[in-house]
Amino acid sequence: DSGVTQTPKHLITATGQRVTLRCSPRSGDLSVYWYQQSLDQGLQFLIQYYNGEERAKGNILERFSAQQFPDLHSELNLSSLELGDSALYFCASSVGGRASTDTQYFGPGTRLTVL
Amino acid sequence: DAKTTQPPSMDCAEGRAANLPCNHSTISGNEYVYWYRQIHSQGPQYIIHGLKNNETNEMASLIITEDRKSSTLILPHATLRDTAVYYCIVRVKYNNNDMRFGAGTRLTVKP
C-alpha cells in the first residue's frame, strides 16, 4: 500500500459525458501527478500540482482539467468523453519542491470505460 | 531526460536472481536512474534509485556502471509475485514532472 488513494476504482460511462476522478496523496506529500495508461500509449504524464498550484502540464487534452484543493486532495475532470479516453488513470504523489528524496508513489488507479 | 532501452521480456526461474538490464547511454551527470514495476494493472511501484553508486534496499539492488551508461536491477531471489513489467527511468532528481515510462521489461518468474 503506497498511501495514495484513488476513487472510484471503476467507472463506466457513455460518450459525451463528464466524470471526476479523485486522488488523496500520502500524508505530508504536497505534489500530485496524474497519468493516463491506455493499451496503445503506455503511461503518459498528464499534469502536476504542487501545494494547490499547477506546476507542469504533459499530454493533457483541453477536455481534461484538474485541480488540487487546500486539503491537498486532487480531482481530474474529464469531459466530452470519447471512446479513446478509456484507460487507467493513475495518481501519484511526492513530497515535492526541492526535497532531498522526491520519489513518486502511485495510487491503485481508476479504470475508466467509455461506451 | 535521457532515453532508456530495455529488453521487452525476460524469464527467470523462481528462487534465482533476476537481472534486468537498462541502457541509458545519453544520461547526463545530474540524472538519476529510477526503477519502478507494475504488476498487472496495479499502480507502478517504486523499487529503487541511484546516481552513480550501487544501491541496495529490501526489494532489490541497483548496479550502475562506472561510465553510468547502463545499469542492472537485481532481484536476488525472484518469486512468482515478482512477475511484472519493470521500468527503468532516468531523470533529473528535482524535475519530477516528466517521468517518462517506456515500454519496460516484462519479467515472468516461472516455477
PDB file of C-alpha atoms in Angstrom:
ATOM      1  CA  ASP A   1       0.000   0.000   0.000  1.00  0.00           C
ATOM      2  CA  SER A   2       1.592   3.239  -1.205  1.00  0.00           C
ATOM      3  CA  GLY A   3      -0.610   5.501   0.933  1.00  0.00           C
ATOM      4  CA  VAL A   4      -2.123   7.161  -2.140  1.00  0.00           C
ATOM      5  CA  THR A   5      -5.842   6.563  -2.520  1.00  0.00           C
ATOM      6  CA  GLN A   6      -7.988   6.920  -5.608  1.00  0.00           C
ATOM      7  CA  THR A   7     -11.721   6.731  -6.107  1.00  0.00           C
ATOM      8  CA  PRO A   8     -13.630   5.254  -7.753  1.00  0.00           C
ATOM      9  CA  LYS A   9     -11.842   2.037  -8.727  1.00  0.00           C
ATOM     10  CA  HIS A  10     -14.017   1.546 -11.778  1.00  0.00           C
ATOM     11  CA  LEU A  11     -16.126   3.933 -13.787  1.00  0.00           C
ATOM     12  CA  ILE A  12     -18.316   3.120 -16.759  1.00  0.00           C
ATOM     13  CA  THR A  13     -19.932   5.929 -18.681  1.00  0.00           C
ATOM     14  CA  ALA A  14     -21.116   6.943 -22.122  1.00  0.00           C
ATOM     15  CA  THR A  15     -19.562   9.102 -24.800  1.00  0.00           C
ATOM     16  CA  GLY A  16     -20.141  12.797 -24.320  1.00  0.00           C
ATOM     17  CA  GLN A  17     -20.400  12.523 -20.549  1.00  0.00           C
ATOM     18  CA  ARG A  18     -18.263  14.118 -17.851  1.00  0.00           C
ATOM     19  CA  VAL A  19     -16.608  12.328 -14.935  1.00  0.00           C
ATOM     20  CA  THR A  20     -14.464  13.283 -11.958  1.00  0.00           C
ATOM     21  CA  LEU A  21     -11.663  11.161 -10.573  1.00  0.00           C
ATOM     22  CA  ARG A  22     -10.409  11.774  -7.076  1.00  0.00           C
ATOM     23  CA  CYS A  23      -6.992  11.316  -5.500  1.00  0.00           C
ATOM     24  CA  SER A  24      -5.731  11.703  -1.940  1.00  0.00           C
ATOM     25  CA  PRO A  25      -1.946  11.927  -1.645  1.00  0.00           C
ATOM     26  CA  ARG A  26       0.225  10.349   1.016  1.00  0.00           C
ATOM     27  CA  SER A  27       0.304  12.214   4.286  1.00  0.00           C
ATOM     28  CA  GLY A  28       2.841  15.021   4.024  1.00  0.00           C
ATOM     29  CA  ASP A  29       3.095  14.994   0.243  1.00  0.00           C
ATOM     30  CA  LEU A  30       2.450  18.323  -1.459  1.00  0.00           C
ATOM     31  CA  SER A  31       2.764  17.276  -5.098  1.00  0.00           C
ATOM     32  CA  VAL A  32       0.159  15.323  -7.018  1.00  0.00           C
ATOM     33  CA  TYR A  33       0.605  13.937 -10.522  1.00  0.00           C
ATOM     34  CA  TRP A  34      -1.905  12.449 -12.919  1.00  0.00           C
ATOM     35  CA  TYR A  35      -1.062   9.798 -15.505  1.00  0.00           C
ATOM     36  CA  GLN A  36      -3.068   8.031 -18.186  1.00  0.00           C
ATOM     37  CA  GLN A  37      -2.332   4.479 -19.250  1.00  0.00           C
ATOM     38  CA  SER A  38      -4.043   3.160 -22.328  1.00  0.00           C
ATOM     39  CA  LEU A  39      -3.226  -0.050 -24.176  1.00  0.00           C
ATOM     40  CA  ASP A  40      -1.503   1.605 -27.099  1.00  0.00           C
ATOM     41  CA  GLN A  41       0.154   4.557 -25.355  1.00  0.00           C
ATOM     42  CA  GLY A  42       1.681   3.257 -22.155  1.00  0.00           C
ATOM     43  CA  LEU A  43       1.935   5.526 -19.121  1.00  0.00           C
ATOM     44  CA  GLN A  44       1.596   9.173 -20.094  1.00  0.00           C
ATOM     45  CA  PHE A  45       2.116  12.104 -17.739  1.00  0.00           C
ATOM     46  CA  LEU A  46      -0.856  14.469 -17.774  1.00  0.00           C
ATOM     47  CA  ILE A  47      -0.411  17.181 -15.176  1.00  0.00           C
ATOM     48  CA  GLN A  48       1.217  18.050 -11.854  1.00  0.00           C
ATOM     49  CA  TYR A  49       0.050  20.185  -8.963  1.00  0.00           C
ATOM     50  CA  TYR A  50       2.178  21.386  -6.094  1.00  0.00           C
ATOM     51  CA  ASN A  51       0.560  22.785  -2.963  1.00  0.00           C
ATOM     52  CA  GLY A  52      -2.548  23.839  -4.843  1.00  0.00           C
ATOM     53  CA  GLU A  53      -0.907  25.315  -7.902  1.00  0.00           C
ATOM     54  CA  GLU A  54      -0.375  23.838 -11.323  1.00  0.00           C
ATOM     55  CA  ARG A  55       3.314  23.037 -11.735  1.00  0.00           C
ATOM     56  CA  ALA A  56       3.578  21.277 -15.083  1.00  0.00           C
ATOM     57  CA  LYS A  57       1.490  20.028 -17.951  1.00  0.00           C
ATOM     58  CA  GLY A  58       2.137  16.998 -20.073  1.00  0.00           C
ATOM     59  CA  ASN A  59      -0.023  15.383 -22.715  1.00  0.00           C
ATOM     60  CA  ILE A  60      -3.300  16.576 -21.254  1.00  0.00           C
ATOM     61  CA  LEU A  61      -6.212  17.254 -23.591  1.00  0.00           C
ATOM     62  CA  GLU A  62      -8.147  20.514 -23.392  1.00  0.00           C
ATOM     63  CA  ARG A  63     -11.235  18.474 -22.470  1.00  0.00           C
ATOM     64  CA  PHE A  64      -9.426  17.404 -19.308  1.00  0.00           C
ATOM     65  CA  SER A  65      -8.732  19.582 -16.304  1.00  0.00           C
ATOM     66  CA  ALA A  66      -7.519  19.113 -12.774  1.00  0.00           C
ATOM     67  CA  GLN A  67      -7.219  20.945  -9.515  1.00  0.00           C
ATOM     68  CA  GLN A  68      -5.713  20.482  -6.107  1.00  0.00           C
ATOM     69  CA  PHE A  69      -7.677  21.595  -3.081  1.00  0.00           C
ATOM     70  CA  PRO A  70      -6.463  23.182   0.193  1.00  0.00           C
ATOM     71  CA  ASP A  71      -6.533  19.779   1.893  1.00  0.00           C
ATOM     72  CA  LEU A  72      -4.193  18.645  -0.940  1.00  0.00           C
ATOM     73  CA  HIS A  73      -6.520  16.116  -2.497  1.00  0.00           C
ATOM     74  CA  SER A  74      -6.827  16.404  -6.245  1.00  0.00           C
ATOM     75  CA  GLU A  75      -9.516  15.849  -8.815  1.00  0.00           C
ATOM     76  CA  LEU A  76      -9.177  15.112 -12.515  1.00  0.00           C
ATOM     77  CA  ASN A  77     -12.166  16.162 -14.585  1.00  0.00           C
ATOM     78  CA  LEU A  78     -12.734  14.523 -17.942  1.00  0.00           C
ATOM     79  CA  SER A  79     -15.448  15.968 -20.173  1.00  0.00           C
ATOM     80  CA  SER A  80     -16.978  15.287 -23.588  1.00  0.00           C
ATOM     81  CA  LEU A  81     -15.710  11.761 -23.205  1.00  0.00           C
ATOM     82  CA  GLU A  82     -14.733   9.750 -26.244  1.00  0.00           C
ATOM     83  CA  LEU A  83     -14.186   6.035 -26.698  1.00  0.00           C
ATOM     84  CA  GLY A  84     -10.450   6.658 -26.829  1.00  0.00           C
ATOM     85  CA  ASP A  85     -10.466   8.072 -23.309  1.00  0.00           C
ATOM     86  CA  SER A  86     -10.992   4.583 -21.938  1.00  0.00           C
ATOM     87  CA  ALA A  87      -7.891   3.917 -19.899  1.00  0.00           C
ATOM     88  CA  LEU A  88      -6.389   3.502 -16.469  1.00  0.00           C
ATOM     89  CA  TYR A  89      -5.851   6.814 -14.706  1.00  0.00           C
ATOM     90  CA  PHE A  90      -3.213   6.893 -12.007  1.00  0.00           C
ATOM     91  CA  CYS A  91      -2.475   9.493  -9.433  1.00  0.00           C
ATOM     92  CA  ALA A  92       0.932   9.752  -7.805  1.00  0.00           C
ATOM     93  CA  SER A  93       2.236  11.933  -5.026  1.00  0.00           C
ATOM     94  CA  SER A  94       5.591  13.091  -3.774  1.00  0.00           C
ATOM     95  CA  VAL A  95       6.917  15.427  -1.145  1.00  0.00           C
ATOM     96  CA  GLY A  96       7.523  17.964  -3.869  1.00  0.00           C
ATOM     97  CA  GLY A  97       9.603  21.114  -4.027  1.00  0.00           C
ATOM     98  CA  ARG A  98      13.318  20.644  -3.526  1.00  0.00           C
ATOM     99  CA  ALA A  99      13.017  17.707  -1.155  1.00  0.00           C
ATOM    100  CA  SER A 100      16.139  15.602  -0.890  1.00  0.00           C
ATOM    101  CA  THR A 101      14.206  12.498  -1.799  1.00  0.00           C
ATOM    102  CA  ASP A 102      11.322  13.172  -4.147  1.00  0.00           C
ATOM    103  CA  THR A 103      10.118   9.781  -5.227  1.00  0.00           C
ATOM    104  CA  GLN A 104       6.670   9.456  -6.721  1.00  0.00           C
ATOM    105  CA  TYR A 105       4.318   6.939  -5.138  1.00  0.00           C
ATOM    106  CA  PHE A 106       1.377   5.745  -7.183  1.00  0.00           C
ATOM    107  CA  GLY A 107      -2.189   5.006  -6.260  1.00  0.00           C
ATOM    108  CA  PRO A 108      -4.120   1.909  -7.371  1.00  0.00           C
ATOM    109  CA  GLY A 109      -5.734   3.726 -10.290  1.00  0.00           C
ATOM    110  CA  THR A 110      -9.200   4.286 -11.690  1.00  0.00           C
ATOM    111  CA  ARG A 111     -10.283   2.226 -14.663  1.00  0.00           C
ATOM    112  CA  LEU A 112     -12.467   4.325 -16.942  1.00  0.00           C
ATOM    113  CA  THR A 113     -14.559   2.652 -19.603  1.00  0.00           C
ATOM    114  CA  VAL A 114     -16.365   4.846 -22.122  1.00  0.00           C
ATOM    115  CA  LEU A 115     -19.105   3.065 -24.054  1.00  0.00           C
TER     116      LEU A 115
ATOM    117  CA  ASP B   1      15.533  13.407 -19.867  1.00  0.00           C
ATOM    118  CA  ALA B   2      17.668  10.621 -21.292  1.00  0.00           C
ATOM    119  CA  LYS B   3      16.105   7.798 -23.220  1.00  0.00           C
ATOM    120  CA  THR B   4      16.379   4.269 -21.895  1.00  0.00           C
ATOM    121  CA  THR B   5      16.478   0.932 -23.668  1.00  0.00           C
ATOM    122  CA  GLN B   6      15.271  -2.271 -22.041  1.00  0.00           C
ATOM    123  CA  PRO B   7      14.666  -5.771 -23.396  1.00  0.00           C
ATOM    124  CA  PRO B   8      10.941  -6.316 -23.966  1.00  0.00           C
ATOM    125  CA  SER B   9      10.765  -9.525 -21.998  1.00  0.00           C
ATOM    126  CA  MET B  10      12.747 -11.870 -19.757  1.00  0.00           C
ATOM    127  CA  ASP B  11      12.134 -15.099 -17.916  1.00  0.00           C
ATOM    128  CA  CYS B  12      13.545 -16.142 -14.572  1.00  0.00           C
ATOM    129  CA  ALA B  13      13.258 -19.295 -12.503  1.00  0.00           C
ATOM    130  CA  GLU B  14      11.687 -18.960  -9.093  1.00  0.00           C
ATOM    131  CA  GLY B  15      14.324 -18.624  -6.379  1.00  0.00           C
ATOM    132  CA  ARG B  16      17.016 -17.485  -8.776  1.00  0.00           C
ATOM    133  CA  ALA B  17      18.325 -13.959  -9.179  1.00  0.00           C
ATOM    134  CA  ALA B  18      16.641 -11.835 -11.820  1.00  0.00           C
ATOM    135  CA  ASN B  19      18.993  -9.388 -13.544  1.00  0.00           C
ATOM    136  CA  LEU B  20      17.214  -6.710 -15.546  1.00  0.00           C
ATOM    137  CA  PRO B  21      19.425  -4.542 -17.761  1.00  0.00           C
ATOM    138  CA  CYS B  22      18.867  -0.963 -18.844  1.00  0.00           C
ATOM    139  CA  ASN B  23      20.877   1.127 -21.278  1.00  0.00           C
ATOM    140  CA  HIS B  24      20.943   4.895 -20.857  1.00  0.00           C
ATOM    141  CA  SER B  25      23.932   5.925 -22.924  1.00  0.00           C
ATOM    142  CA  THR B  26      22.937   9.628 -23.129  1.00  0.00           C
ATOM    143  CA  ILE B  27      22.453  10.100 -19.397  1.00  0.00           C
ATOM    144  CA  SER B  28      23.578  13.444 -18.014  1.00  0.00           C
ATOM    145  CA  GLY B  29      25.643  13.974 -14.902  1.00  0.00           C
ATOM    146  CA  ASN B  30      22.685  15.223 -12.873  1.00  0.00           C
ATOM    147  CA  GLU B  31      20.264  12.485 -13.914  1.00  0.00           C
ATOM    148  CA  TYR B  32      19.327   9.660 -11.599  1.00  0.00           C
ATOM    149  CA  VAL B  33      18.302   6.134 -12.541  1.00  0.00           C
ATOM    150  CA  TYR B  34      14.940   5.056 -11.129  1.00  0.00           C
ATOM    151  CA  TRP B  35      13.267   1.670 -11.268  1.00  0.00           C
ATOM    152  CA  TYR B  36       9.553   1.010 -10.930  1.00  0.00           C
ATOM    153  CA  ARG B  37       7.482  -2.063 -11.548  1.00  0.00           C
ATOM    154  CA  GLN B  38       3.849  -2.591 -12.430  1.00  0.00           C
ATOM    155  CA  ILE B  39       2.126  -5.801 -11.506  1.00  0.00           C
ATOM    156  CA  HIS B  40      -0.745  -6.463 -13.908  1.00  0.00           C
ATOM    157  CA  SER B  41      -2.819  -3.261 -13.952  1.00  0.00           C
ATOM    158  CA  GLN B  42      -1.885  -2.050 -10.479  1.00  0.00           C
ATOM    159  CA  GLY B  43      -0.241   1.313  -9.876  1.00  0.00           C
ATOM    160  CA  PRO B  44       3.500   1.436 -10.572  1.00  0.00           C
ATOM    161  CA  GLN B  45       5.534   0.556  -7.511  1.00  0.00           C
ATOM    162  CA  TYR B  46       8.778   2.333  -6.679  1.00  0.00           C
ATOM    163  CA  ILE B  47      11.713  -0.054  -6.287  1.00  0.00           C
ATOM    164  CA  ILE B  48      14.992   1.814  -6.042  1.00  0.00           C
ATOM    165  CA  HIS B  49      17.018   4.684  -7.458  1.00  0.00           C
ATOM    166  CA  GLY B  50      20.645   5.762  -7.672  1.00  0.00           C
ATOM    167  CA  LEU B  51      23.058   8.283  -9.139  1.00  0.00           C
ATOM    168  CA  LYS B  52      26.420   6.545  -9.554  1.00  0.00           C
ATOM    169  CA  ASN B  53      26.971   4.325  -6.563  1.00  0.00           C
ATOM    170  CA  ASN B  54      25.448   0.895  -6.271  1.00  0.00           C
ATOM    171  CA  GLU B  55      22.359   0.862  -4.107  1.00  0.00           C
ATOM    172  CA  THR B  56      20.554  -1.858  -2.160  1.00  0.00           C
ATOM    173  CA  ASN B  57      17.291  -1.927  -0.276  1.00  0.00           C
ATOM    174  CA  GLU B  58      14.904  -4.578   0.964  1.00  0.00           C
ATOM    175  CA  MET B  59      13.498  -5.134  -2.515  1.00  0.00           C
ATOM    176  CA  ALA B  60      16.462  -5.062  -4.865  1.00  0.00           C
ATOM    177  CA  SER B  61      19.968  -3.963  -5.746  1.00  0.00           C
ATOM    178  CA  LEU B  62      20.898  -1.437  -8.392  1.00  0.00           C
ATOM    179  CA  ILE B  63      24.248  -1.718 -10.115  1.00  0.00           C
ATOM    180  CA  ILE B  64      25.310   1.284 -12.212  1.00  0.00           C
ATOM    181  CA  THR B  65      28.349   1.019 -14.473  1.00  0.00           C
ATOM    182  CA  GLU B  66      31.240   3.355 -13.878  1.00  0.00           C
ATOM    183  CA  ASP B  67      30.506   5.344 -17.047  1.00  0.00           C
ATOM    184  CA  ARG B  68      26.818   5.448 -15.996  1.00  0.00           C
ATOM    185  CA  LYS B  69      25.684   4.400 -19.463  1.00  0.00           C
ATOM    186  CA  SER B  70      23.907   1.314 -18.226  1.00  0.00           C
ATOM    187  CA  SER B  71      22.529  -0.255 -15.078  1.00  0.00           C
ATOM    188  CA  THR B  72      21.170  -3.549 -13.822  1.00  0.00           C
ATOM    189  CA  LEU B  73      18.349  -4.135 -11.401  1.00  0.00           C
ATOM    190  CA  ILE B  74      18.845  -7.310  -9.400  1.00  0.00           C
ATOM    191  CA  LEU B  75      16.080  -9.153  -7.609  1.00  0.00           C
ATOM    192  CA  PRO B  76      18.154 -11.580  -5.531  1.00  0.00           C
ATOM    193  CA  HIS B  77      15.601 -14.373  -5.063  1.00  0.00           C
ATOM    194  CA  ALA B  78      12.748 -13.944  -7.515  1.00  0.00           C
ATOM    195  CA  THR B  79       9.312 -15.181  -6.536  1.00  0.00           C
ATOM    196  CA  LEU B  80       6.175 -15.643  -8.605  1.00  0.00           C
ATOM    197  CA  ARG B  81       4.905 -12.355  -7.152  1.00  0.00           C
ATOM    198  CA  ASP B  82       7.780 -10.539  -8.852  1.00  0.00           C
ATOM    199  CA  THR B  83       6.201 -11.200 -12.248  1.00  0.00           C
ATOM    200  CA  ALA B  84       5.596  -7.675 -13.560  1.00  0.00           C
ATOM    201  CA  VAL B  85       6.660  -5.034 -16.059  1.00  0.00           C
ATOM    202  CA  TYR B  86       9.823  -3.292 -14.864  1.00  0.00           C
ATOM    203  CA  TYR B  87      10.519   0.270 -15.928  1.00  0.00           C
ATOM    204  CA  CYS B  88      13.894   1.969 -15.943  1.00  0.00           C
ATOM    205  CA  ILE B  89      13.645   5.774 -15.933  1.00  0.00           C
ATOM    206  CA  VAL B  90      16.329   8.413 -15.896  1.00  0.00           C
ATOM    207  CA  ARG B  91      15.520  11.925 -14.799  1.00  0.00           C
ATOM    208  CA  VAL B  92      16.862  14.935 -13.042  1.00  0.00           C
ATOM    209  CA  LYS B  93      16.022  14.362  -9.399  1.00  0.00           C
ATOM    210  CA  TYR B  94      14.115  17.575  -8.854  1.00  0.00           C
ATOM    211  CA  ASN B  95      12.448  17.573 -12.268  1.00  0.00           C
ATOM    212  CA  ASN B  96       9.740  15.276 -11.095  1.00  0.00           C
ATOM    213  CA  ASN B  97       7.088  16.320 -13.552  1.00  0.00           C
ATOM    214  CA  ASP B  98       8.303  14.362 -16.519  1.00  0.00           C
ATOM    215  CA  MET B  99       8.722  10.757 -15.521  1.00  0.00           C
ATOM    216  CA  ARG B 100       8.895   9.062 -18.899  1.00  0.00           C
ATOM    217  CA  PHE B 101       7.798   5.453 -18.739  1.00  0.00           C
ATOM    218  CA  GLY B 102       8.913   3.472 -21.743  1.00  0.00           C
ATOM    219  CA  ALA B 103       7.687   0.011 -22.644  1.00  0.00           C
ATOM    220  CA  GLY B 104       9.704  -1.612 -19.852  1.00  0.00           C
ATOM    221  CA  THR B 105      10.715  -5.253 -19.479  1.00  0.00           C
ATOM    222  CA  ARG B 106       8.073  -7.855 -18.846  1.00  0.00           C
ATOM    223  CA  LEU B 107       9.635 -10.245 -16.324  1.00  0.00           C
ATOM    224  CA  THR B 108       8.000 -13.629 -15.956  1.00  0.00           C
ATOM    225  CA  VAL B 109       9.079 -15.698 -12.976  1.00  0.00           C
ATOM    226  CA  LYS B 110       8.449 -19.375 -13.602  1.00  0.00           C
ATOM    227  CA  PRO B 111       8.103 -22.152 -11.022  1.00  0.00           C
TER     228      PRO B 111
END
